[in-house]
Amino acid sequence: MLKSCRHPRNCLYARIATRRFQIFAPAVPAARSPPLVGHSPISSKKHDDWLLRNIFDSPQVWHDFLQRAHGNVGLRKGLFQNRYLTQPSGFHDFTRDTLQKCSRIVTKVLAASSTEEYASLPQVMDRLSDSLCRVLDIAEFVRSTHPSQSFQQAANETFVALFEYMNVLNTTPGLNTQLRKALESPEIASAWGEEEKIVARNLLKDFDKSAIHLPREQRVKFVQLSSQISRHGMLFLQNMGPARSTLKFSIKRMKGMNPILLSQIKDGRSNAVISTLSPEASAALRTVEDEGVRKGIYIAGRTAHPHQIHTLETFLQLRAEVANLSGYQSYAEMNLFDKMAKSPEAVKSFLTTLSANNSLLIKQELDEMVKLKSQSAPVGDRVVELSAWDREFYRSRLATLQRSKSRKPDFVSAYFSLGTVIQGLSRLFNRLYGVYFLPHETAPGETWNADVRRLDVLDENEGHIAVLYCDLFARQGKSPNPTHFTLRCSRRITDVEISESAALFPDLDPASAANDGMATSLSPTDGILRQIPTIAIICDFQTPKDPSKPTLLSFREVQTLFHEMGHAIHSILGRTNLHVVSGTRCATDFAELPSVLMEHFASDPHVLQLFARHWETDKPLPYEMIAEQLAIDRSGQGADTEAQIQFALLDQAYHSIPHDSSSDLNSTNIFHSISSQYSSIPEPPKTTPQAFFGHLVEYGGTYYSYLFDRCIAGKIWKDVFQSGKGGAAVNREHGQRFREEVLKWGGSRDGWSCVAGVLGNEKLSEGGPEAMAEPAFLRSSRHQRTVRHHNRRGSYDGGISGQRRFLINVHETIDNLLQQEDTSHDTQITVDDRGPKSFLLKPSNLDGIRRVQIRGTYMLSLLLQELYIAKNSGLGYVHLNLHQLTEDPVSRLQRLVKQFFWDNLTRTVDKSGIALASKDTKTITSQPRIYIPRGAPEQYAYYTRIAQEDPSMNLDVQWLPEGDITPEFIKSLNKKPGILALEMEASEKDPKDLKGIPFIVPGGRFNELYYWDSCFSALGMIHSHPHVVKGIIRNFAFEIKHYGKVLNANRSYYLGRSQPPFLTDLALRMYRATSQEPGARDLLKLAISAARKEYLSYWMSEPRLDKASGLSRYRPIGLGFPPECEPNHFNHIIEPYALRLNMTINDFTEAYNNGDIKEPELDEFCLHDRAVRESGHDTSNRLHKCCADIATVDLNCLLYRYETDIAHAIRTIFADHLEISPEFYTSGDNDSQADQALVESSAIWDRRSRRRKAAMNRYMWQEEKGYFQDYNTLTHSPHPFIPVTTLWTLWAGIATQNQASLLVSRALPLFELHSGLSVSTATARGVVTPTNPQKQWEYPYGWAPHQITAWEGLRRYGYEVEAERLAYKWLSMVVRVFSDYNGAVVEKYDVSKTEGEGGSHKVEAEYGNQGLGFKGVPREG
């Protein structure tokens, strides 16, 4: 319930300490003496700005400023002007008075009985919390930061005493009971403001965490356990250290180490003695060439004393016990339920996904290191492997290679004096939020060191709003860890408190006394008196020996300061009336967001223009210097991310252990188990890095927060601050948006609501695992400018580093790139182009990167694709980073499919989608047209209305006739083709209006809903786009209801035919994926009912059903040649007939289609041609001129699946009782069913499947050949062509185990080629001639449906090896074409070609290949 302010933000962000120690102090030119205070400019504002810079840059200016101020100061002040803390003993008085005040408040709460008293409880209990935190927060700071041991000891005693008292309060049932009674009273709670309600709920949550519901004995136990946890945590942090404190090596083995540094660690002449965790040890890891030395240092630095392991494990066991006592499965569960993540499962899912996203970057880094190591490997060593102690060494070598030889490492620092950076932060905050820093003199005793500067924070409207103490200079004994402390939070001071203070301290100013003498402010806008945030920022920046020179920061140190100021601005602007929710007192996994976001500003060109100037010449910083530094910093970012993910997972693992398992806890085994799964370089056995992981104490299951907030910050930087483009990073409108939606709330608003508000994405406001796994966050995390981390008290941290990023002129670069590399002039860059395959990319000068060499087909094609994406978005310039040009093809293909291809292939038929859906390149039509079935009058009214409201649509709305659709009617529509209506539903915006149900299209020239194409596309969409898959199923049901079948596609000329029926398979897959969702069962019922009608009235009715065999055929209705084919497609068929009648081909075709010419042979040809198209295998020799007579293996496998799927669904999901809706009755259903429900059971479907299986074995199975063959119902004999669909009998489950064995041994080899399964054999295709042209469903082409059904069928019968082999062949070819041919993903491939031949996507048959007709970048695949 009551707790101190969040732990100090002792940042992971800060870099690894060992990287900070510079061996040489570079020479700096003599500085000009800064002007004294009296020489300041005339303008007060300019003077303040000048003074702000110079109190940090000039010790003399600071001295003069203090001397002038101290002349007016009387008595010595306490620390932070706190009246108690003039000396260490003041902590005792502070504690005594606080306990007395808290006792009075507790008595008041417990005695509350009236409505007025209950209504005041949130404010009263907030004051109780604030009273404790006033002491605890200062005590925590002083005991860890103050240089005086007496102050440290006094602060520690105070902290321990009040912490135990706070735990007692947290287990006081009366406080919980009173607050809960108030919250549960509608009369009382309704009068509270939103802030009061949140405070009340938060306090009750904390009571629950403190086992308030337990009997008294167990509550006492809780307090004892909490105290033990605190003590063991402190012991763990204080005793952190290695088992071996020093290491000794021969000087001869230290080659590579800086000679000056080496001279400092010599032990006589022959040996070097290194402290295990010293800067020298870290330098040795980076520079010493002897691998044995590095190995020894590495292992020693990660091996702790057994006592430290015991302390850690005891600490974790105590946490598990306290969680169990409170009713939680684990400490992580207890600590996460009120965070954004909510659960350990959500955290692990987030971290493992991030780990997978990071894998490519890790691989690239390791490849570079291996390459570098192999150059120095002994001759003959073919296998070079990296060891854990190699990483820093080769990482340092790579950074050296990256650094410009024309520039000294310290050159950039000359533009970042500490004063200019502070000045820049003030200017930035003024631009964004209307607040700025004003130097303020410090009174004697106010600070803990003379180097500490005080800044007052002023708001344009509110005046004085915060006090900021800056302790930024290095000194002996000071912690090197950058840290943000909130010493006092914002909170309203009530009139009651002022009256009490006036009575207790009559000699003091009541307002000041109410805040212990610390700063307060009366708001000019709302008249509220507040205690204002008091903040301390601790850094460790080295000061020059020459006092006339300023402290110069490296760029990494600039980023550190920006990060800490991000925490500070959150504390400053989170000005709530109640203490519990002010500033950074928010969810732990939300608290890092503002600070991480500030890292982006640190490297933005427009922000740097505010302050980055040379300390001597005042010239502005050339941005290319920062660009180079960023590139160096980012090397190894994958490793940093990996390390942080690994330790975040370790944190989860340790804190997810149930209490009943904690006694067997082996922290070392757990560490090595996680390391083996998530570390790219093996960790040496028996090391114990967990013993140096101090953040376990502070975070307790929330260490993932830094990674999580980086993801969110990346998204905000991109969407709100527009990645800094066009000065967006210094735009007040954007800053105010972030202030109003995030910063001002502190913790008084749910973190997800803040994120949803600032991003304008309301769906995120509910949070949950789905929001946490938002892909956009994970993507954003991969594009951040990030840096490495300090160790906190020896704890080991990883960190995310950013990507090398540069600004590109889009149109100019496209022109230059295509001119040089696109030698085939198809606006693509492929392996077939004969350009130099090396392009010099010239970023804008703003990015400071002079040139970037892009080499190889794949990277060049990615560059072209990214540029075209920007061009298509209307951008003239775009920021690119190297990750975009090195993304591995598998990840990229998966990402494009999920994020772009599916969305670009999704259509609806309604007002918003009719223009696109009605486009049909297969026919010549001048007017968009839609046909409406008679059973959908609401759609006719809808389309008629929108056509009238918008005449520019030129939409022709037509009824379809009542009754059966005839071939003659279908043919009559060929002159006026149109789209056929699909399912619609009420619009959310206006229930009286309609909207279309989404569906997927095959891409290319197609904009209509196809049958089996959609079913296979849906396999990849079930989890990523379930709403589209549900839409496909609903649209199929609509077609069956109104058109009698699922159509080939919803065009008028397809009214007479269907396609291979996969509806039941798709519906069951969707149900299995969503069975727990509302409506899943209803959708399955709709699909099964519709499939039943399709099965009975279409596939099992004549002429499709061959009654003699009981098998079905593709045999659609129609007249003439299909109008959707290319104009010349049938010329070789028609030409002999036209010549015989001395007619042109076009004249003959028109006369024949009109029925003016009778040609029975052509009638037969067209019958079979329509059947081929219904089969989905249009066209192939196998079905040429015979398809309508062939009972194919594939169709009967599908109908067998209908029979078994429907039986399974009825039996297992509908309890063997499926009531059929009248809308799906067939003509064969008994008329009496009109008065009673038609109910289906599984038995009849079981009988149907058994009959079909028997018929297929009788007529199709060829025992001597070992496979199933199509059956010719006209000749009553096996069809001579063996189809690849013989393997569908495995997918459908028709084959016996013996038949499956024969199929695998005899049939499979006939079709398996280099890259997958061919549609047919070369023998079946025959020799390609003008009269036997190459067809697309023939050898050597492979299509995805045949591959997928084969994989699934083989696995069904236990042939895992064969299934994996085929899958690998096919997928590797798809990825190879994708990589080599500018991102091409096509519908069919030549599976006979080897990798060396390439060009598997080049198909010269009939319709070409869908998926190739793009410019620059594929949009649909």
Short mmCIF file of C-alpha atoms in Angstrom, two decimals, residues 269 353 480 742 855 1018:
data_model
loop_
_atom_site.label_atom_id
_atom_site.label_comp_id
_atom_site.label_asym_id
_atom_site.label_seq_id
_atom_site.Cartn_x
_atom_site.Cartn_y
_atom_site.Cartn_z
CA ARG A 269 59.96 -6.53 -14.50
CA THR A 353 10.07 -12.67 -30.04
CA PRO A 480 30.41 6.07 -11.74
CA VAL A 742 2.19 10.94 -21.33
CA ARG A 855 27.32 -4.28 -52.80
CA ALA A 1018 -5.94 -18.47 -45.91
#
